Amino acid sequence: MTARRFSETATTTRVWQRMLSGRRLDLLDPSPLDIEIADIAHGLARVARWNGQTSGAHIFSVAQHTLLVEAVMREQMPRVDVPFRLAALLHDAPEYVIGDMISPFKAVLGGDYKTVEKRLLSAIHIRFGLPAVLVPEVERQIKEADKGAAYLEATELAGFAEAEAKRLFGRDPGLPAATRQDYLTPWTAAKAEKRFLARFNALYA
């Protein structure tokens, strides 16, 4: 989406969302000052992964997914720096505003969706002391952890056969059994929000 099209949209349609914190976040020109971690945790805990097509008594939330991704990164890279772990935890944070769209639908929407998503993520990074844009190597490492988490979710919760999941997402990341069981048992929204905030505070501190 060009700058002109962004401007035209902004003058004809409301492009901001009011948060429970009272902040008003502009989706086209997000300010780091309007971003609060409590809003992110609350929103992500109520957004369903896989369009809700998962087994269990509760949705598998994006908040729980991000915790799983960070756990996979720790398993794959035990010595990874704490800021990169924080970046992994926040990698899907824009979805507290724009929701979680499955990859096939993102492909249908094209570049406009990605533009909005990237702007939001850059503002979130700045708000919490991370680079606006991560270096490619860190992005790659987070993406690998994300794919590992997707493999686990696909096979444990979303009904994918192992062969299909391997073709789409790569290999099983090999999490310890206790960790695997914990992170792949869908939590209530309240529990997902609480654990996301606790992990954020541990990393951000």
Coordinates of C-alpha atoms in Angstrom, one line a residue:
M1 CA 0.0 0.0 0.0
T2 CA 1.5 3.4 -1.0
A3 CA 1.7 6.4 1.3
R4 CA -1.0 8.1 -0.7
R5 CA -3.4 5.2 -0.3
F6 CA -2.6 5.1 3.4
S7 CA -3.5 8.8 3.6
E8 CA -6.7 8.4 1.6
T9 CA -7.8 5.5 3.9
A10 CA -7.0 7.5 7.0
T11 CA -9.2 10.4 5.9
T12 CA -12.2 8.3 5.0
T13 CA -12.3 5.5 7.6
R14 CA -11.5 5.1 11.3
V15 CA -8.1 3.4 11.4
W16 CA -7.5 3.3 15.2
Q17 CA -8.7 1.0 18.0
R18 CA -9.4 1.9 21.5
M19 CA -7.7 -0.4 24.0
L20 CA -8.8 -1.3 27.5
S21 CA -5.9 0.6 28.9
G22 CA -7.4 3.7 27.3
R23 CA -4.8 4.0 24.6
R24 CA -5.9 4.7 21.1
L25 CA -3.7 2.9 18.6
D26 CA -3.5 4.1 15.0
L27 CA -3.1 1.0 12.7
L28 CA -1.5 3.0 9.9
D29 CA 0.8 5.1 11.9
P30 CA 1.3 3.3 15.3
S31 CA 3.1 5.1 18.0
P32 CA 5.2 3.2 20.5
L33 CA 3.7 5.5 23.2
D34 CA 0.3 4.0 22.6
I35 CA 1.4 0.4 23.1
E36 CA 0.9 -1.3 26.5
I37 CA 2.0 -4.9 27.3
A38 CA -1.2 -5.4 29.3
D39 CA -3.3 -4.7 26.1
I40 CA -1.1 -7.1 24.1
A41 CA -1.4 -9.9 26.7
H42 CA -5.1 -9.5 27.0
G43 CA -5.7 -9.4 23.2
L44 CA -3.4 -12.3 22.3
A45 CA -4.9 -14.5 25.0
R46 CA -8.2 -14.2 23.2
V47 CA -7.1 -14.7 19.6
A48 CA -7.3 -18.3 18.4
R49 CA -4.6 -20.0 16.4
W50 CA -5.6 -22.1 13.4
N51 CA -8.9 -20.2 13.1
G52 CA -10.0 -22.2 16.2
Q53 CA -9.8 -25.5 14.5
T54 CA -7.9 -27.2 17.4
S55 CA -8.8 -29.9 19.9
G56 CA -9.3 -29.2 23.6
A57 CA -11.8 -27.5 25.9
H58 CA -10.3 -24.0 25.1
I59 CA -8.9 -22.2 22.0
F60 CA -5.2 -22.5 21.5
S61 CA -4.4 -18.8 21.8
V62 CA -1.7 -16.7 20.1
A63 CA -0.4 -15.9 23.6
Q64 CA 0.2 -19.6 24.3
H65 CA 1.7 -20.0 20.9
T66 CA 4.2 -17.2 21.5
L67 CA 5.3 -18.8 24.7
L68 CA 5.7 -22.1 22.9
V69 CA 7.9 -20.4 20.2
E70 CA 10.1 -18.9 22.9
A71 CA 10.4 -22.3 24.6
V72 CA 11.4 -23.9 21.3
M73 CA 14.0 -21.2 20.7
R74 CA 15.5 -21.9 24.2
E75 CA 15.6 -25.6 23.3
Q76 CA 17.3 -25.0 19.9
M77 CA 19.6 -22.2 21.2
P78 CA 20.2 -22.5 24.9
R79 CA 22.6 -19.6 24.9
V80 CA 20.5 -17.2 22.9
D81 CA 20.6 -13.6 24.2
V82 CA 17.6 -12.5 26.3
P83 CA 16.6 -9.7 23.9
F84 CA 16.2 -12.2 21.2
R85 CA 14.0 -14.4 23.4
L86 CA 11.9 -11.3 24.1
A87 CA 11.7 -10.7 20.3
A88 CA 10.5 -14.3 19.9
L89 CA 7.8 -13.8 22.6
L90 CA 6.6 -10.7 20.8
H91 CA 6.9 -12.0 17.2
D92 CA 3.1 -12.2 16.8
A93 CA 2.3 -9.3 19.0
P94 CA 0.6 -7.3 16.2
E95 CA -2.1 -9.9 16.2
Y96 CA -3.5 -8.3 19.4
V97 CA -4.8 -5.6 17.0
I98 CA -5.2 -7.3 13.6
G99 CA -6.0 -10.9 14.7
D100 CA -4.4 -14.1 13.6
M101 CA -5.0 -14.8 9.9
I102 CA -3.9 -18.2 8.6
S103 CA -1.1 -18.2 6.1
P104 CA -3.3 -19.1 3.1
F105 CA -5.5 -16.1 3.7
K106 CA -2.4 -13.8 4.1
A107 CA -1.3 -14.9 0.7
V108 CA -4.7 -13.9 -0.7
L109 CA -4.5 -10.5 0.9
G110 CA -1.0 -9.8 -0.4
G111 CA 1.3 -7.0 0.6
D112 CA -1.1 -4.5 2.3
Y113 CA -1.6 -6.8 5.3
K114 CA 2.2 -7.3 5.7
T115 CA 2.8 -3.6 5.6
V116 CA 0.4 -2.9 8.4
E117 CA 1.8 -5.9 10.4
K118 CA 5.4 -4.8 10.0
R119 CA 4.6 -1.2 11.1
L120 CA 2.9 -2.5 14.2
L121 CA 5.7 -4.9 15.0
S122 CA 8.3 -2.1 14.6
A123 CA 6.4 0.1 17.0
I124 CA 6.1 -2.7 19.5
H125 CA 9.9 -3.4 19.3
I126 CA 10.7 0.3 19.9
R127 CA 8.3 0.4 22.8
F128 CA 10.1 -2.4 24.6
G129 CA 13.7 -1.5 23.7
L130 CA 14.3 -3.8 20.7
P131 CA 15.5 -2.8 17.2
A132 CA 12.7 -1.6 15.0
V133 CA 13.8 -4.2 12.5
L134 CA 15.7 -7.3 13.6
V135 CA 18.8 -8.5 11.8
P136 CA 18.1 -11.2 9.2
E137 CA 19.9 -13.9 11.3
V138 CA 17.7 -13.3 14.3
E139 CA 14.6 -13.2 12.1
R140 CA 15.6 -16.6 10.7
Q141 CA 16.1 -18.1 14.1
I142 CA 12.7 -16.9 15.3
K143 CA 11.1 -18.2 12.1
E144 CA 12.7 -21.6 12.7
A145 CA 11.4 -21.7 16.2
D146 CA 8.0 -20.6 14.9
K147 CA 7.9 -23.4 12.4
G148 CA 8.9 -25.9 15.1
A149 CA 6.0 -24.7 17.3
A150 CA 3.7 -24.9 14.3
Y151 CA 4.7 -28.5 13.7
L152 CA 3.8 -29.4 17.3
E153 CA 0.5 -27.5 17.2
A154 CA -0.4 -29.1 13.8
T155 CA 0.3 -32.7 14.9
E156 CA -1.0 -32.4 18.5
L157 CA -3.9 -30.1 18.1
A158 CA -4.9 -29.3 14.5
G159 CA -5.3 -32.8 13.0
F160 CA -2.3 -32.9 10.7
A161 CA -0.5 -36.1 9.9
E162 CA 3.2 -36.1 10.8
A163 CA 4.2 -36.4 7.2
E164 CA 2.1 -33.5 6.1
A165 CA 3.3 -31.3 9.0
K166 CA 6.9 -32.2 8.3
R167 CA 6.4 -31.1 4.7
L168 CA 4.8 -27.8 5.6
F169 CA 6.7 -26.9 8.8
G170 CA 9.8 -29.0 9.1
R171 CA 10.9 -31.3 11.9
D172 CA 9.7 -31.9 15.4
P173 CA 11.8 -29.5 17.6
G174 CA 12.2 -32.1 20.3
L175 CA 10.9 -30.4 23.4
P176 CA 11.2 -32.3 26.7
A177 CA 8.0 -34.3 27.4
A178 CA 6.9 -32.2 30.4
T179 CA 7.3 -28.9 28.5
R180 CA 5.6 -30.3 25.5
Q181 CA 2.6 -31.4 27.5
D182 CA 2.3 -28.1 29.3
Y183 CA 2.5 -25.8 26.3
L184 CA 0.3 -28.0 24.1
T185 CA -2.6 -28.3 26.5
P186 CA -4.8 -25.3 25.6
W187 CA -5.2 -22.9 28.6
T188 CA -8.0 -20.6 29.6
A189 CA -7.7 -17.0 28.3
A190 CA -7.0 -15.9 31.9
K191 CA -4.2 -18.4 32.3
A192 CA -2.7 -17.6 28.9
E193 CA -2.7 -13.9 29.7
K194 CA -1.2 -14.4 33.1
R195 CA 1.6 -16.6 31.9
F196 CA 2.4 -14.4 28.9
L197 CA 2.8 -11.4 31.2
A198 CA 4.9 -13.3 33.7
R199 CA 7.3 -14.4 30.9
F200 CA 7.4 -11.0 29.4
N201 CA 8.3 -9.5 32.8
A202 CA 11.0 -12.0 33.4
L203 CA 12.6 -11.3 30.0
Y204 CA 12.0 -7.5 30.0
A205 CA 13.5 -7.1 33.4

